[in-house]
Amino acid sequence: MTTHDTLEVPPQKPVSGTADAALQARYGTSGVPFAASLPEWNSTLETLLAHRSVRAFSERPLPDGLLETLIAAAQSAPNSSNLQTWSVVAVRDPERKARISVLAADQAHIRHAPLLLVWLADLARLEAVAARAGVQPEGLHYLETFLVGIIDAALAAQNAVVALESLDLGSVYIGAIRNAPEQIAAELALPPHVLPVFGLCVGYADPTRPAEVKPRLPQSVVLHHERYDAQAQPAGVSLYDEILSEFQARQGQSEAGWTRRSVERWRTRESLHGRDRLRDALAALGFELR
Ligand SMILES: Cc1cc2nc3c(=O)[nH]c(=O)nc-3n(C[C@H](O)[C@H](O)[C@H](O)COP(=O)(O)O)c2cc1C
């Protein structure tokens, strides 16, 4: 791990034990060099660095008003040109969740979470607005506009994740929603020009099966100064392979490290679990992507 030796910080105050522990968990290594030069630490950083996906939920019901609070947090995210090209479907019905779980790689946490939020790139709303204004929005049919919808949906969803984690709830994204986008769209009665981007299971974590913070790549691999430089990559990745193998061992998973597992994820077309036909699915959902 390299230090931020080019980062200028004001005179140091000693880093709190909490910050040190949070950084150690995030990078899976003791003595994170830049911990000593943190400008400050607060509860927002605490929440962000403590993130872990939760896949085991308790039966504790969600409080009234939670959904609306999460959506207010989501709507507070920045969005492209204030076009607000996303929507979300809140699914609570156990039978609907069960059907969706089957479409999304049969993931049990979709059934067990009390709430599934399906985040949508929604170009239909602006299309309808334009139609009411008597305009044919040609720009709607371009890849760029589609990308705007995806970006907006992702930023909104992540704001909701931070909000729910600040309230001691847990969540896990469900990209497997895109294994069968047309079927998910039919299940949720989505109009054309709306893509289910990912799901998000939300609930209180089962305290008997707590999730652990999953270490990330060292900063030497992801942070470039001024210009892209992959020189530190091989050493950083091999260090991370060791760190992640230890994490996997603690989780009772096969100790594949990061390299093997990541390479496997994209090795063959089949490893995309149906998402290799996403282009066709998008066409079926009305996206031209010119
Ligand atoms: C867009 C997206 C899709 C994901 N899809 C799934 C999924 O279908 N099933 C699952 O169990 N986890 C899913 N995850 C969770 C990731 O596996 C997880 O975030 C990653 O391994 C890092 O672990 P952490 O969130 O605990 O830090 C997804 C995460 C993202 C951001």
Short mmCIF file of C-alpha atoms and ligand atoms in Angstrom, two decimals:
data_model
loop_
_atom_site.label_atom_id
_atom_site.label_comp_id
_atom_site.label_asym_id
_atom_site.label_seq_id
_atom_site.Cartn_x
_atom_site.Cartn_y
_atom_site.Cartn_z
CA MET A 1 0.00 0.00 0.00
CA THR A 2 1.43 3.41 -0.93
CA THR A 3 0.89 6.60 0.99
CA HIS A 4 -0.77 9.73 -0.32
CA ASP A 5 2.55 11.47 -0.29
CA THR A 6 1.34 14.18 -2.66
CA LEU A 7 -1.79 14.94 -0.61
CA GLU A 8 -1.46 18.11 1.44
CA VAL A 9 -3.23 18.00 4.76
CA PRO A 10 -3.53 20.48 7.56
CA PRO A 11 -1.59 19.91 10.82
CA GLN A 12 -2.39 16.46 12.07
CA LYS A 13 -4.61 15.53 14.90
CA PRO A 14 -4.22 11.92 16.03
CA VAL A 15 -6.44 9.56 14.09
CA SER A 16 -9.12 8.03 16.25
CA GLY A 17 -9.08 4.32 16.95
CA THR A 18 -12.41 4.09 15.14
CA ALA A 19 -11.00 5.54 11.95
CA ASP A 20 -7.97 3.31 12.10
CA ALA A 21 -10.11 0.22 12.61
CA ALA A 22 -12.45 1.23 9.78
CA LEU A 23 -9.56 1.71 7.35
CA GLN A 24 -7.92 -1.54 8.43
CA ALA A 25 -11.15 -3.41 7.77
CA ARG A 26 -11.62 -1.71 4.40
CA TYR A 27 -8.14 -2.65 3.18
CA GLY A 28 -7.74 -5.85 5.18
CA THR A 29 -4.37 -4.78 6.42
CA SER A 30 -3.03 -3.31 9.61
CA GLY A 31 -1.26 0.01 9.64
CA VAL A 32 -2.93 1.76 6.68
CA PRO A 33 -0.23 4.37 6.02
CA PHE A 34 -2.46 7.37 5.30
CA ALA A 35 -4.56 6.81 8.44
CA ALA A 36 -2.06 8.96 10.30
CA SER A 37 -2.70 11.91 8.00
CA LEU A 38 -6.51 11.87 7.86
CA PRO A 39 -7.74 15.45 7.98
CA GLU A 40 -10.76 14.44 10.06
CA TRP A 41 -13.20 11.63 10.75
CA ASN A 42 -16.95 11.72 11.20
CA SER A 43 -20.08 9.58 11.26
CA THR A 44 -20.64 9.86 7.49
CA LEU A 45 -17.18 8.41 6.83
CA GLU A 46 -17.85 5.81 9.50
CA THR A 47 -21.04 4.71 7.72
CA LEU A 48 -19.43 4.69 4.27
CA LEU A 49 -16.39 2.70 5.32
CA ALA A 50 -18.43 0.21 7.32
CA HIS A 51 -20.45 -0.84 4.27
CA ARG A 52 -20.95 -4.52 3.72
CA SER A 53 -23.59 -6.29 1.62
CA VAL A 54 -26.16 -8.09 3.73
CA ARG A 55 -27.57 -11.35 2.43
CA ALA A 56 -29.09 -12.71 5.66
CA PHE A 57 -32.08 -10.74 6.91
CA SER A 58 -34.00 -10.91 10.17
CA GLU A 59 -37.79 -10.96 10.32
CA ARG A 60 -37.87 -7.56 12.01
CA PRO A 61 -40.41 -5.43 10.12
CA LEU A 62 -39.39 -2.18 8.50
CA PRO A 63 -40.56 0.99 10.24
CA ASP A 64 -43.31 3.13 8.74
CA GLY A 65 -41.93 5.92 6.63
CA LEU A 66 -38.67 4.12 5.93
CA LEU A 67 -39.37 3.63 2.23
CA GLU A 68 -40.26 7.28 1.73
CA THR A 69 -37.15 8.36 3.67
CA LEU A 70 -34.94 6.20 1.46
CA ILE A 71 -36.55 7.59 -1.67
CA ALA A 72 -36.04 11.16 -0.43
CA ALA A 73 -32.34 10.31 0.08
CA ALA A 74 -32.24 8.74 -3.40
CA GLN A 75 -33.88 11.80 -4.96
CA SER A 76 -31.31 13.99 -3.22
CA ALA A 77 -28.55 12.50 -5.38
CA PRO A 78 -27.26 14.61 -8.22
CA ASN A 79 -28.77 13.67 -11.57
CA SER A 80 -27.94 14.50 -15.17
CA SER A 81 -29.38 17.90 -16.20
CA ASN A 82 -32.08 17.42 -13.57
CA LEU A 83 -33.87 15.15 -16.06
CA GLN A 84 -34.36 12.61 -13.26
CA THR A 85 -34.34 9.67 -15.63
CA TRP A 86 -34.88 7.00 -13.01
CA SER A 87 -37.76 5.41 -11.15
CA VAL A 88 -37.99 2.61 -8.63
CA VAL A 89 -40.52 -0.12 -7.92
CA ALA A 90 -40.91 -1.17 -4.28
CA VAL A 91 -41.84 -4.84 -4.10
CA ARG A 92 -43.11 -6.25 -0.81
CA ASP A 93 -45.49 -8.95 -2.03
CA PRO A 94 -43.86 -12.29 -1.06
CA GLU A 95 -45.17 -14.06 -4.16
CA ARG A 96 -43.87 -11.39 -6.50
CA LYS A 97 -40.49 -11.43 -4.70
CA ALA A 98 -40.41 -15.21 -5.06
CA ARG A 99 -41.07 -15.00 -8.80
CA ILE A 100 -38.40 -12.33 -9.19
CA SER A 101 -35.90 -14.38 -7.20
CA VAL A 102 -36.36 -17.27 -9.60
CA LEU A 103 -35.61 -14.94 -12.52
CA ALA A 104 -32.59 -13.51 -10.69
CA ALA A 105 -30.45 -16.64 -10.20
CA ASP A 106 -32.76 -17.99 -7.50
CA GLN A 107 -31.17 -15.83 -4.82
CA ALA A 108 -32.80 -16.64 -1.48
CA HIS A 109 -32.13 -13.18 0.00
CA ILE A 110 -34.64 -11.71 -2.46
CA ARG A 111 -37.33 -13.85 -0.84
CA HIS A 112 -36.15 -13.23 2.72
CA ALA A 113 -35.71 -9.45 2.57
CA PRO A 114 -38.93 -7.64 3.50
CA LEU A 115 -38.42 -5.12 0.71
CA LEU A 116 -37.01 -5.34 -2.80
CA LEU A 117 -36.38 -2.09 -4.61
CA VAL A 118 -36.03 -2.43 -8.37
CA TRP A 119 -34.21 0.57 -9.78
CA LEU A 120 -35.12 1.62 -13.27
CA ALA A 121 -33.53 3.65 -16.03
CA ASP A 122 -36.73 5.40 -17.02
CA LEU A 123 -36.84 7.15 -20.37
CA ALA A 124 -40.62 6.63 -20.66
CA ARG A 125 -41.49 9.51 -18.34
CA LEU A 126 -39.67 12.11 -20.44
CA GLU A 127 -41.10 10.53 -23.57
CA ALA A 128 -44.61 10.98 -22.16
CA VAL A 129 -43.83 14.53 -21.07
CA ALA A 130 -42.53 15.30 -24.57
CA ALA A 131 -45.59 13.72 -26.17
CA ARG A 132 -47.88 15.91 -24.05
CA ALA A 133 -45.84 18.89 -25.21
CA GLY A 134 -46.29 17.74 -28.81
CA VAL A 135 -42.60 16.91 -29.28
CA GLN A 136 -40.98 13.74 -30.68
CA PRO A 137 -37.78 13.50 -28.57
CA GLU A 138 -35.24 12.18 -31.08
CA GLY A 139 -32.47 12.31 -28.47
CA LEU A 140 -34.25 9.64 -26.47
CA HIS A 141 -33.09 6.95 -28.86
CA TYR A 142 -29.37 7.41 -28.41
CA LEU A 143 -26.96 5.32 -26.35
CA GLU A 144 -25.95 8.47 -24.46
CA THR A 145 -29.48 9.01 -23.17
CA PHE A 146 -29.68 5.38 -22.09
CA LEU A 147 -26.40 5.80 -20.23
CA VAL A 148 -27.79 8.87 -18.49
CA GLY A 149 -30.68 6.75 -17.18
CA ILE A 150 -28.30 4.06 -15.90
CA ILE A 151 -26.02 6.59 -14.21
CA ASP A 152 -28.90 8.43 -12.59
CA ALA A 153 -30.45 5.19 -11.32
CA ALA A 154 -27.11 4.05 -9.85
CA LEU A 155 -26.41 7.32 -8.07
CA ALA A 156 -29.92 7.41 -6.62
CA ALA A 157 -29.77 3.81 -5.43
CA GLN A 158 -26.42 4.26 -3.75
CA ASN A 159 -27.74 7.31 -1.88
CA ALA A 160 -30.52 5.06 -0.58
CA VAL A 161 -27.93 2.48 0.47
CA VAL A 162 -25.96 5.03 2.46
CA ALA A 163 -29.18 6.29 4.04
CA LEU A 164 -30.38 2.85 5.06
CA GLU A 165 -26.97 1.91 6.45
CA SER A 166 -27.00 5.08 8.53
CA LEU A 167 -30.26 3.72 10.01
CA ASP A 168 -28.63 0.35 10.82
CA LEU A 169 -30.39 -1.46 8.02
CA GLY A 170 -28.64 -3.61 5.47
CA SER A 171 -28.99 -4.27 1.77
CA VAL A 172 -27.56 -6.09 -1.21
CA TYR A 173 -27.76 -5.10 -4.84
CA ILE A 174 -29.15 -7.62 -7.30
CA GLY A 175 -27.53 -7.29 -10.71
CA ALA A 176 -29.02 -10.67 -11.59
CA ILE A 177 -32.21 -8.75 -12.33
CA ARG A 178 -30.60 -8.29 -15.75
CA ASN A 179 -30.47 -12.07 -16.32
CA ALA A 180 -34.04 -11.76 -17.57
CA PRO A 181 -34.90 -8.10 -18.16
CA GLU A 182 -37.98 -8.71 -20.31
CA GLN A 183 -39.55 -11.06 -17.74
CA ILE A 184 -38.78 -8.65 -14.91
CA ALA A 185 -40.27 -5.82 -17.00
CA ALA A 186 -43.44 -7.88 -17.54
CA GLU A 187 -43.64 -8.77 -13.81
CA LEU A 188 -43.43 -5.08 -12.90
CA ALA A 189 -45.66 -3.82 -15.75
CA LEU A 190 -42.87 -1.60 -17.08
CA PRO A 191 -43.67 0.42 -20.20
CA PRO A 192 -41.26 0.48 -23.18
CA HIS A 193 -38.06 2.52 -22.70
CA VAL A 194 -37.73 1.47 -19.07
CA LEU A 195 -34.94 -0.92 -18.02
CA PRO A 196 -34.70 -2.67 -14.66
CA VAL A 197 -31.05 -1.88 -13.89
CA PHE A 198 -30.65 -3.75 -10.62
CA GLY A 199 -32.57 -4.74 -7.54
CA LEU A 200 -31.77 -3.87 -3.94
CA CYS A 201 -32.86 -6.16 -1.09
CA VAL A 202 -33.47 -4.13 2.06
CA GLY A 203 -33.97 -5.25 5.65
CA TYR A 204 -32.45 -5.58 9.08
CA ALA A 205 -29.46 -7.90 9.12
CA ASP A 206 -29.86 -11.22 10.90
CA PRO A 207 -27.65 -10.69 13.98
CA THR A 208 -26.82 -14.39 14.10
CA ARG A 209 -25.29 -14.26 10.60
CA PRO A 210 -23.43 -10.96 10.47
CA ALA A 211 -21.66 -9.85 7.30
CA GLU A 212 -18.03 -8.75 7.37
CA VAL A 213 -16.51 -5.72 5.66
CA LYS A 214 -14.95 -6.97 2.41
CA PRO A 215 -11.49 -5.54 1.80
CA ARG A 216 -10.89 -3.56 -1.37
CA LEU A 217 -7.97 -3.22 -3.76
CA PRO A 218 -5.11 -1.13 -2.41
CA GLN A 219 -5.27 2.51 -3.40
CA SER A 220 -2.01 2.10 -5.33
CA VAL A 221 -4.05 0.15 -7.89
CA VAL A 222 -7.10 2.39 -8.24
CA LEU A 223 -5.80 5.90 -7.58
CA HIS A 224 -3.74 7.58 -10.29
CA HIS A 225 -2.11 10.95 -9.90
CA GLU A 226 -2.40 13.25 -12.89
CA ARG A 227 -2.04 10.46 -15.45
CA TYR A 228 -2.97 6.80 -15.56
CA ASP A 229 -0.09 4.63 -14.40
CA ALA A 230 -0.47 0.86 -14.00
CA GLN A 231 3.09 0.28 -12.77
CA ALA A 232 2.06 -0.52 -9.21
CA GLN A 233 -0.73 -2.80 -10.38
CA PRO A 234 0.89 -6.27 -10.36
CA ALA A 235 2.25 -5.89 -6.81
CA GLY A 236 -0.99 -4.32 -5.56
CA VAL A 237 -3.15 -7.01 -7.10
CA SER A 238 -1.03 -9.85 -5.76
CA LEU A 239 -1.13 -8.33 -2.27
CA TYR A 240 -4.90 -8.06 -2.64
CA ASP A 241 -5.14 -11.69 -3.79
CA GLU A 242 -3.62 -12.69 -0.45
CA ILE A 243 -5.86 -10.37 1.56
CA LEU A 244 -9.01 -11.52 -0.20
CA SER A 245 -8.05 -15.20 0.13
CA GLU A 246 -7.85 -14.70 3.90
CA PHE A 247 -11.24 -12.99 3.84
CA GLN A 248 -12.69 -15.84 1.78
CA ALA A 249 -11.26 -18.39 4.21
CA ARG A 250 -12.90 -16.56 7.13
CA GLN A 251 -16.19 -16.62 5.20
CA GLY A 252 -15.90 -20.35 4.49
CA GLN A 253 -15.61 -19.63 0.74
CA SER A 254 -13.10 -21.17 -1.64
CA GLU A 255 -9.88 -19.21 -1.34
CA ALA A 256 -9.73 -18.09 -4.96
CA GLY A 257 -8.38 -14.64 -4.16
CA TRP A 258 -9.39 -11.80 -6.46
CA THR A 259 -7.58 -12.58 -9.71
CA ARG A 260 -8.93 -16.10 -10.15
CA ARG A 261 -12.45 -15.20 -9.13
CA SER A 262 -12.59 -12.08 -11.30
CA VAL A 263 -11.12 -13.75 -14.36
CA GLU A 264 -13.60 -16.59 -13.95
CA ARG A 265 -16.48 -14.09 -13.81
CA TRP A 266 -15.85 -13.02 -17.43
CA ARG A 267 -14.08 -16.04 -18.83
CA THR A 268 -16.87 -17.35 -21.00
CA ARG A 269 -20.10 -16.14 -22.48
CA GLU A 270 -21.98 -18.53 -20.17
CA SER A 271 -20.43 -16.85 -17.15
CA LEU A 272 -22.59 -13.82 -17.97
CA HIS A 273 -25.66 -15.86 -16.92
CA GLY A 274 -27.92 -14.72 -19.74
CA ARG A 275 -26.68 -11.15 -19.74
CA ASP A 276 -24.75 -11.87 -22.94
CA ARG A 277 -28.07 -11.26 -24.72
CA LEU A 278 -28.66 -7.90 -23.08
CA ARG A 279 -28.49 -6.10 -26.42
CA ASP A 280 -31.46 -8.16 -27.67
CA ALA A 281 -33.32 -7.63 -24.41
CA LEU A 282 -32.83 -3.88 -24.69
CA ALA A 283 -34.18 -3.92 -28.23
CA ALA A 284 -37.22 -5.85 -26.99
CA LEU A 285 -37.75 -3.20 -24.32
CA GLY A 286 -37.78 -0.51 -27.00
CA PHE A 287 -34.26 0.90 -26.68
CA GLU A 288 -32.73 1.73 -30.07
CA LEU A 289 -29.31 2.79 -28.72
CA ARG A 290 -28.36 4.66 -31.91
C1 LIG B 1 -24.65 -3.41 -9.45
C2 LIG B 1 -24.41 -4.51 -8.45
C3 LIG B 1 -24.98 -5.74 -8.62
C4 LIG B 1 -24.82 -6.74 -7.68
N1 LIG B 1 -25.47 -7.93 -7.83
C5 LIG B 1 -25.43 -8.86 -6.85
C6 LIG B 1 -26.24 -10.02 -6.93
O1 LIG B 1 -26.98 -10.27 -7.89
N2 LIG B 1 -26.19 -10.89 -5.89
C7 LIG B 1 -25.41 -10.67 -4.78
O2 LIG B 1 -25.43 -11.50 -3.86
N3 LIG B 1 -24.63 -9.57 -4.68
C8 LIG B 1 -24.64 -8.65 -5.68
N4 LIG B 1 -23.90 -7.50 -5.58
C9 LIG B 1 -23.07 -7.26 -4.37
C10 LIG B 1 -21.58 -7.38 -4.69
O3 LIG B 1 -21.22 -8.72 -4.85
C11 LIG B 1 -20.81 -6.74 -3.53
O4 LIG B 1 -21.13 -5.37 -3.44
C12 LIG B 1 -19.30 -6.90 -3.71
O5 LIG B 1 -18.92 -8.24 -3.65
C13 LIG B 1 -18.55 -6.14 -2.62
O6 LIG B 1 -18.96 -6.62 -1.34
P1 LIG B 1 -19.58 -5.64 -0.25
O7 LIG B 1 -20.77 -4.94 -0.87
O8 LIG B 1 -19.98 -6.50 0.90
O9 LIG B 1 -18.52 -4.66 0.10
C14 LIG B 1 -24.01 -6.50 -6.54
C15 LIG B 1 -23.41 -5.25 -6.37
C16 LIG B 1 -23.61 -4.26 -7.31
C17 LIG B 1 -22.98 -2.91 -7.08
#
